[in-house]
mmCIF file of C-alpha atoms in Angstrom:
data_model
loop_
_atom_site.group_PDB
_atom_site.id
_atom_site.type_symbol
_atom_site.label_atom_id
_atom_site.label_comp_id
_atom_site.label_asym_id
_atom_site.label_seq_id
_atom_site.Cartn_x
_atom_site.Cartn_y
_atom_site.Cartn_z
ATOM 1 C CA MET A 1 -34.507 -14.025 35.212
ATOM 2 C CA PRO A 2 -35.392 -17.635 35.808
ATOM 3 C CA ALA A 3 -34.310 -20.365 34.753
ATOM 4 C CA HIS A 4 -33.984 -21.059 31.161
ATOM 5 C CA LEU A 5 -33.216 -22.618 27.859
ATOM 6 C CA GLU A 6 -30.417 -19.354 26.809
ATOM 7 C CA SER A 7 -29.532 -20.906 23.260
ATOM 8 C CA ILE A 8 -29.614 -23.935 20.900
ATOM 9 C CA TYR A 9 -26.753 -25.508 18.643
ATOM 10 C CA TYR A 10 -26.333 -28.703 16.966
ATOM 11 C CA TYR A 11 -22.646 -29.910 15.322
ATOM 12 C CA PRO A 12 -23.517 -31.251 11.260
ATOM 13 C CA VAL A 13 -19.658 -31.748 11.131
ATOM 14 C CA LYS A 14 -17.847 -32.795 14.068
ATOM 15 C CA GLY A 15 -15.222 -30.407 15.310
ATOM 16 C CA LEU A 16 -16.337 -27.849 13.459
ATOM 17 C CA PRO A 17 -18.130 -24.569 14.544
ATOM 18 C CA GLY A 18 -21.587 -25.202 15.285
ATOM 19 C CA VAL A 19 -24.944 -23.937 13.636
ATOM 20 C CA GLU A 20 -27.699 -21.801 16.357
ATOM 21 C CA ILE A 21 -31.416 -22.692 16.282
ATOM 22 C CA PRO A 22 -33.934 -20.901 17.341
ATOM 23 C CA SER A 23 -35.969 -24.029 17.988
ATOM 24 C CA CYS A 24 -35.788 -27.895 17.661
ATOM 25 C CA ALA A 25 -37.576 -30.893 17.486
ATOM 26 C CA VAL A 26 -36.530 -33.285 19.795
ATOM 27 C CA ARG A 27 -37.258 -36.871 19.902
ATOM 28 C CA THR A 28 -36.869 -39.944 22.803
ATOM 29 C CA GLY A 29 -33.632 -41.645 23.117
ATOM 30 C CA GLU A 30 -31.963 -39.457 20.055
ATOM 31 C CA ARG A 31 -29.725 -37.112 20.131
ATOM 32 C CA LEU A 32 -30.633 -33.381 18.036
ATOM 33 C CA PRO A 33 -31.365 -33.750 14.609
ATOM 34 C CA CYS A 34 -28.032 -33.727 12.370
ATOM 35 C CA ASP A 35 -25.779 -33.730 15.295
ATOM 36 C CA ARG A 36 -22.263 -34.739 14.830
ATOM 37 C CA ARG A 37 -24.213 -36.546 11.100
ATOM 38 C CA TYR A 38 -21.103 -36.417 9.869
ATOM 39 C CA ALA A 39 -17.154 -36.457 11.036
ATOM 40 C CA VAL A 40 -13.548 -36.020 8.857
ATOM 41 C CA GLY A 41 -10.493 -38.349 9.901
ATOM 42 C CA PRO A 42 -7.747 -39.773 8.197
ATOM 43 C CA ALA A 43 -8.188 -41.467 4.993
ATOM 44 C CA ASP A 44 -7.357 -45.114 6.306
ATOM 45 C CA LEU A 45 -9.810 -45.113 9.685
ATOM 46 C CA GLU A 46 -11.888 -48.283 10.197
ATOM 47 C CA PHE A 47 -15.228 -47.732 9.423
ATOM 48 C CA ASP A 48 -18.308 -49.395 8.080
ATOM 49 C CA ALA A 49 -20.891 -47.602 7.472
ATOM 50 C CA ALA A 50 -23.179 -50.641 7.057
ATOM 51 C CA ALA A 51 -21.967 -51.784 10.549
ATOM 52 C CA PRO A 52 -20.708 -48.059 12.267
ATOM 53 C CA ARG A 53 -19.198 -48.680 15.534
ATOM 54 C CA HIS A 54 -18.748 -45.572 18.416
ATOM 55 C CA VAL A 55 -15.457 -43.621 17.000
ATOM 56 C CA ARG A 56 -12.993 -41.927 19.704
ATOM 57 C CA LYS A 57 -12.327 -38.450 19.024
ATOM 58 C CA GLN A 58 -8.884 -38.698 19.137
ATOM 59 C CA GLU A 59 -9.274 -40.594 15.992
ATOM 60 C CA LEU A 60 -10.684 -37.569 14.298
ATOM 61 C CA PHE A 61 -9.735 -34.758 13.463
ATOM 62 C CA VAL A 62 -10.877 -32.472 16.095
ATOM 63 C CA LEU A 63 -10.291 -29.034 17.873
ATOM 64 C CA MET A 64 -8.652 -30.856 20.449
ATOM 65 C CA LYS A 65 -5.946 -31.928 18.186
ATOM 66 C CA ASN A 66 -6.111 -29.437 15.090
ATOM 67 C CA ALA A 67 -6.941 -25.856 16.864
ATOM 68 C CA GLU A 68 -6.899 -24.724 12.600
ATOM 69 C CA LEU A 69 -11.106 -26.332 12.494
ATOM 70 C CA ALA A 70 -12.010 -23.027 14.473
ATOM 71 C CA GLU A 71 -11.098 -20.382 11.459
ATOM 72 C CA PHE A 72 -13.755 -22.376 9.367
ATOM 73 C CA SER A 73 -17.178 -20.688 9.801
ATOM 74 C CA LEU A 74 -20.266 -22.735 8.092
ATOM 75 C CA SER A 75 -23.994 -23.341 7.746
ATOM 76 C CA PHE A 76 -26.034 -26.240 7.502
ATOM 77 C CA SER A 77 -29.241 -26.954 5.376
ATOM 78 C CA PRO A 78 -30.544 -29.868 7.374
ATOM 79 C CA LYS A 79 -32.905 -31.106 4.641
ATOM 80 C CA GLU A 80 -30.477 -30.708 1.951
ATOM 81 C CA GLN A 81 -27.552 -31.787 4.368
ATOM 82 C CA HIS A 82 -26.261 -28.536 2.670
ATOM 83 C CA LEU A 83 -22.630 -27.822 3.590
ATOM 84 C CA HIS A 84 -21.287 -23.905 2.979
ATOM 85 C CA LEU A 85 -18.330 -23.473 4.546
ATOM 86 C CA SER A 86 -15.869 -20.799 4.124
ATOM 87 C CA HIS A 87 -12.390 -19.957 5.544
ATOM 88 C CA LYS A 88 -11.593 -16.513 6.842
ATOM 89 C CA GLY A 89 -14.308 -14.959 3.846
ATOM 90 C CA GLN A 90 -13.490 -17.693 1.305
ATOM 91 C CA THR A 91 -15.637 -20.134 -0.013
ATOM 92 C CA GLU A 92 -14.070 -23.681 0.202
ATOM 93 C CA VAL A 93 -16.850 -25.943 0.103
ATOM 94 C CA ASP A 94 -20.747 -25.487 -1.256
ATOM 95 C CA ALA A 95 -22.108 -28.942 -1.667
ATOM 96 C CA SER A 96 -24.681 -31.571 -0.479
ATOM 97 C CA LEU A 97 -22.783 -33.568 2.073
ATOM 98 C CA ARG A 98 -25.278 -36.523 0.269
ATOM 99 C CA THR A 99 -23.427 -36.940 -2.548
ATOM 100 C CA PRO A 100 -19.960 -38.369 -3.008
ATOM 101 C CA GLU A 101 -18.817 -34.747 -4.457
ATOM 102 C CA GLY A 102 -19.621 -32.848 -1.511
ATOM 103 C CA GLN A 103 -17.991 -35.586 0.665
ATOM 104 C CA SER A 104 -15.169 -35.774 -1.521
ATOM 105 C CA ALA A 105 -14.813 -31.647 -1.317
ATOM 106 C CA LEU A 106 -14.932 -30.914 2.595
ATOM 107 C CA ALA A 107 -12.260 -34.059 2.739
ATOM 108 C CA GLY A 108 -10.060 -32.393 0.563
ATOM 109 C CA CYS A 109 -10.469 -28.512 2.104
ATOM 110 C CA ILE A 110 -9.994 -30.415 5.877
ATOM 111 C CA SER A 111 -6.746 -32.727 4.263
ATOM 112 C CA ARG A 112 -5.317 -29.747 2.924
ATOM 113 C CA ARG A 113 -5.453 -27.610 6.529
ATOM 114 C CA VAL A 114 -4.130 -30.648 9.062
ATOM 115 C CA ASN A 115 -1.419 -31.974 5.868
ATOM 116 C CA ALA A 116 -2.927 -35.740 5.801
ATOM 117 C CA ALA A 117 -5.084 -37.614 3.371
ATOM 118 C CA ALA A 118 -8.743 -37.300 5.067
ATOM 119 C CA ARG A 119 -11.869 -38.693 4.332
ATOM 120 C CA VAL A 120 -15.144 -38.021 5.451
ATOM 121 C CA TYR A 121 -17.184 -40.642 7.494
ATOM 122 C CA CYS A 122 -20.905 -41.322 8.310
ATOM 123 C CA ALA A 123 -23.784 -44.181 8.959
ATOM 124 C CA PRO A 124 -27.532 -44.049 8.970
ATOM 125 C CA ASP A 125 -28.511 -42.872 12.525
ATOM 126 C CA HIS A 126 -25.208 -42.839 13.657
ATOM 127 C CA GLY A 127 -23.588 -39.498 15.011
ATOM 128 C CA PHE A 128 -19.614 -39.237 16.122
ATOM 129 C CA THR A 129 -20.731 -38.150 19.584
ATOM 130 C CA ASP A 130 -18.014 -38.364 22.637
ATOM 131 C CA LEU A 131 -20.389 -40.977 24.306
ATOM 132 C CA SER A 132 -21.919 -43.826 22.840
ATOM 133 C CA HIS A 133 -25.234 -43.270 24.206
ATOM 134 C CA LYS A 134 -27.223 -40.777 22.150
ATOM 135 C CA THR A 135 -27.480 -37.642 24.435
ATOM 136 C CA VAL A 136 -27.889 -33.998 24.905
ATOM 137 C CA SER A 137 -25.806 -31.389 26.103
ATOM 138 C CA ILE A 138 -25.887 -29.175 28.686
ATOM 139 C CA ILE A 139 -23.733 -25.885 29.908
ATOM 140 C CA ASN A 140 -24.806 -23.683 32.737
ATOM 141 C CA LEU A 141 -23.891 -19.961 31.355
ATOM 142 C CA ALA A 142 -23.806 -19.025 35.256
ATOM 143 C CA SER A 143 -21.117 -21.857 35.964
ATOM 144 C CA VAL A 144 -19.335 -20.608 32.737
ATOM 145 C CA ARG A 145 -19.419 -16.961 34.368
ATOM 146 C CA ALA A 146 -18.278 -18.458 37.813
ATOM 147 C CA LEU A 147 -14.811 -19.731 36.267
ATOM 148 C CA ALA A 148 -14.425 -16.631 34.538
ATOM 149 C CA LYS A 149 -13.968 -14.592 37.197
ATOM 150 C CA ALA A 150 -12.300 -16.746 39.268
ATOM 151 C CA LEU A 151 -9.859 -17.059 35.913
ATOM 152 C CA GLY A 152 -10.302 -13.500 35.533
ATOM 153 C CA CYS A 153 -11.045 -13.334 32.387
ATOM 154 C CA ASP A 154 -13.652 -13.480 29.531
ATOM 155 C CA ILE A 155 -14.485 -17.139 28.621
ATOM 156 C CA ASP A 156 -16.802 -18.275 25.159
ATOM 157 C CA LYS A 157 -19.312 -19.976 25.723
ATOM 158 C CA ARG A 158 -18.820 -21.995 22.488
ATOM 159 C CA ARG A 159 -15.789 -23.598 23.832
ATOM 160 C CA PHE A 160 -18.145 -26.324 25.225
ATOM 161 C CA ARG A 161 -19.579 -26.627 22.446
ATOM 162 C CA ALA A 162 -23.296 -27.793 23.961
ATOM 163 C CA ASN A 163 -26.559 -28.391 22.628
ATOM 164 C CA PHE A 164 -28.453 -26.368 25.072
ATOM 165 C CA TYR A 165 -27.107 -23.527 26.641
ATOM 166 C CA VAL A 166 -29.270 -22.769 30.262
ATOM 167 C CA ASP A 167 -29.681 -19.731 32.124
ATOM 168 C CA GLY A 168 -31.105 -18.502 35.423
ATOM 169 C CA LEU A 169 -29.648 -20.886 37.859
ATOM 170 C CA PRO A 170 -26.965 -20.525 40.340
ATOM 171 C CA ALA A 171 -23.085 -21.654 39.157
ATOM 172 C CA TRP A 172 -22.650 -24.956 39.234
ATOM 173 C CA SER A 173 -26.259 -26.507 40.413
ATOM 174 C CA GLU A 174 -26.215 -28.359 37.279
ATOM 175 C CA LEU A 175 -23.561 -30.730 39.168
ATOM 176 C CA GLU A 176 -26.413 -31.487 41.408
ATOM 177 C CA TRP A 177 -28.538 -32.873 38.788
ATOM 178 C CA MET A 178 -27.036 -36.677 38.539
ATOM 179 C CA ASP A 179 -29.922 -38.655 38.160
ATOM 180 C CA LYS A 180 -32.431 -36.205 38.121
ATOM 181 C CA THR A 181 -35.237 -35.118 35.474
ATOM 182 C CA ILE A 182 -35.155 -31.653 34.173
ATOM 183 C CA SER A 183 -38.047 -30.104 32.200
ATOM 184 C CA ILE A 184 -37.338 -27.846 29.115
ATOM 185 C CA ASN A 185 -40.944 -26.667 28.130
ATOM 186 C CA GLY A 186 -42.597 -30.531 28.864
ATOM 187 C CA ILE A 187 -39.585 -32.170 27.529
ATOM 188 C CA ASN A 188 -38.228 -34.373 30.367
ATOM 189 C CA MET A 189 -34.621 -34.856 30.151
ATOM 190 C CA GLU A 190 -32.543 -37.539 32.744
ATOM 191 C CA VAL A 191 -29.482 -36.140 33.511
ATOM 192 C CA TYR A 192 -27.050 -38.915 34.432
ATOM 193 C CA ARG A 193 -23.492 -37.467 33.443
ATOM 194 C CA ILE A 194 -21.248 -35.028 33.966
ATOM 195 C CA THR A 195 -18.811 -33.407 31.408
ATOM 196 C CA ASP A 196 -15.073 -34.020 31.393
ATOM 197 C CA ARG A 197 -13.895 -31.743 29.084
ATOM 198 C CA CYS A 198 -11.095 -32.060 27.195
ATOM 199 C CA ALA A 199 -8.395 -30.048 25.439
ATOM 200 C CA ALA A 200 -10.739 -28.673 22.936
ATOM 201 C CA ILE A 201 -11.922 -25.747 25.281
ATOM 202 C CA ASN A 202 -8.362 -24.846 25.097
ATOM 203 C CA VAL A 203 -9.087 -23.757 21.096
ATOM 204 C CA ASP A 204 -10.765 -19.900 21.366
ATOM 205 C CA PRO A 205 -13.454 -20.100 18.727
ATOM 206 C CA THR A 206 -13.338 -16.361 17.425
ATOM 207 C CA THR A 207 -8.837 -16.678 16.532
ATOM 208 C CA ALA A 208 -8.432 -20.668 16.195
ATOM 209 C CA GLU A 209 -6.134 -20.193 19.132
ATOM 210 C CA ARG A 210 -4.600 -21.885 22.131
ATOM 211 C CA ASP A 211 -4.288 -21.275 26.217
ATOM 212 C CA ARG A 212 -4.788 -23.222 28.668
ATOM 213 C CA LEU A 213 -8.063 -23.125 29.556
ATOM 214 C CA LEU A 214 -8.231 -26.679 30.462
ATOM 215 C CA GLN A 215 -5.156 -26.406 32.584
ATOM 216 C CA GLU A 216 -7.144 -23.623 34.701
ATOM 217 C CA LEU A 217 -10.004 -24.685 35.014
ATOM 218 C CA ARG A 218 -8.428 -28.326 37.202
ATOM 219 C CA ARG A 219 -6.653 -25.687 38.849
ATOM 220 C CA ALA A 220 -9.642 -23.667 40.005
ATOM 221 C CA ARG A 221 -11.583 -26.081 40.454
ATOM 222 C CA GLY A 222 -9.717 -29.367 41.235
ATOM 223 C CA ASN A 223 -11.248 -31.205 39.051
ATOM 224 C CA LEU A 224 -12.442 -30.938 34.537
ATOM 225 C CA ASP A 225 -16.225 -30.770 35.543
ATOM 226 C CA MET A 226 -18.394 -28.033 33.209
ATOM 227 C CA GLY A 227 -21.673 -29.529 32.490
ATOM 228 C CA VAL A 228 -24.518 -32.338 31.921
ATOM 229 C CA TYR A 229 -25.119 -35.289 29.423
ATOM 230 C CA ALA A 230 -28.742 -35.576 29.513
ATOM 231 C CA ARG A 231 -31.163 -38.451 27.761
ATOM 232 C CA ILE A 232 -34.331 -36.936 26.550
ATOM 233 C CA LEU A 233 -37.030 -39.271 27.393
ATOM 234 C CA ASN A 234 -40.353 -38.074 25.911
ATOM 235 C CA ASP A 235 -41.222 -36.469 22.024
ATOM 236 C CA GLY A 236 -41.580 -33.083 21.427
ATOM 237 C CA SER A 237 -39.922 -29.431 20.479
ATOM 238 C CA VAL A 238 -38.007 -26.475 22.862
ATOM 239 C CA HIS A 239 -37.349 -23.278 22.002
ATOM 240 C CA ALA A 240 -34.725 -20.610 23.372
ATOM 241 C CA GLY A 241 -36.250 -18.744 25.853
ATOM 242 C CA ASP A 242 -38.359 -21.867 27.242
ATOM 243 C CA SER A 243 -38.472 -21.861 30.698
ATOM 244 C CA ILE A 244 -36.704 -24.873 32.952
ATOM 245 C CA THR A 245 -38.731 -26.856 35.902
ATOM 246 C CA LEU A 246 -36.106 -28.582 37.675
ATOM 247 C CA PRO A 247 -37.117 -31.624 40.349
ATOM 248 C CA GLU A 248 -37.905 -30.315 44.093
ATOM 249 C CA GLY A 249 -35.439 -29.304 46.273
ATOM 250 C CA LEU A 250 -33.065 -28.656 43.257
ATOM 251 C CA SER A 251 -32.068 -24.458 42.567
#
């Protein structure tokens, strides 16, 4: 199949599982709607919602430190900001994160899992992404398969927590997209940074067990590069299955 957008994900709460969606509206210079809209961190984290700062992931409760977060399942309604969070089949949170009650329920749920006082953080037009810039993250599924073959194991794509999973491309070809513009359904995206992976990829999203995928990636490739970040250059929409157009000379 030609180069195409295989699937779309966003992550309403940083560190918790993502939500797969069939299509998405995108806006110039923005993240995907509701992506990393909320975060849960220590109750004493310094964060002013009126003047939000970029918060490093190391300051929050996230998979790289708290593998048990992968045990949750969730659904999310962007319009109402309603989160349904369950743990091993039992509902833990069923409330709008717009409300103090919803945020308190989520904070309490996470606090019990990580054994530390927790608080939910959010701010208008703010996202708790790894970069301070508003971007989308892209993973080439051929690269995931190539790494899996090199390591002799299966690798769940969800370990990489991308917004856009793409397919129909040569393995590792995305690393040649730096400073180039790709297009998905007429949406132009400037690729400007390679993703340097962290220990979050060591967590199996199904079992919540840790392994050494990060270390094995370095051993196999000589670096921790997997995926790229891109800036959205125009408004529109993207859909799973949309074709990808690359600059001339790139595959």
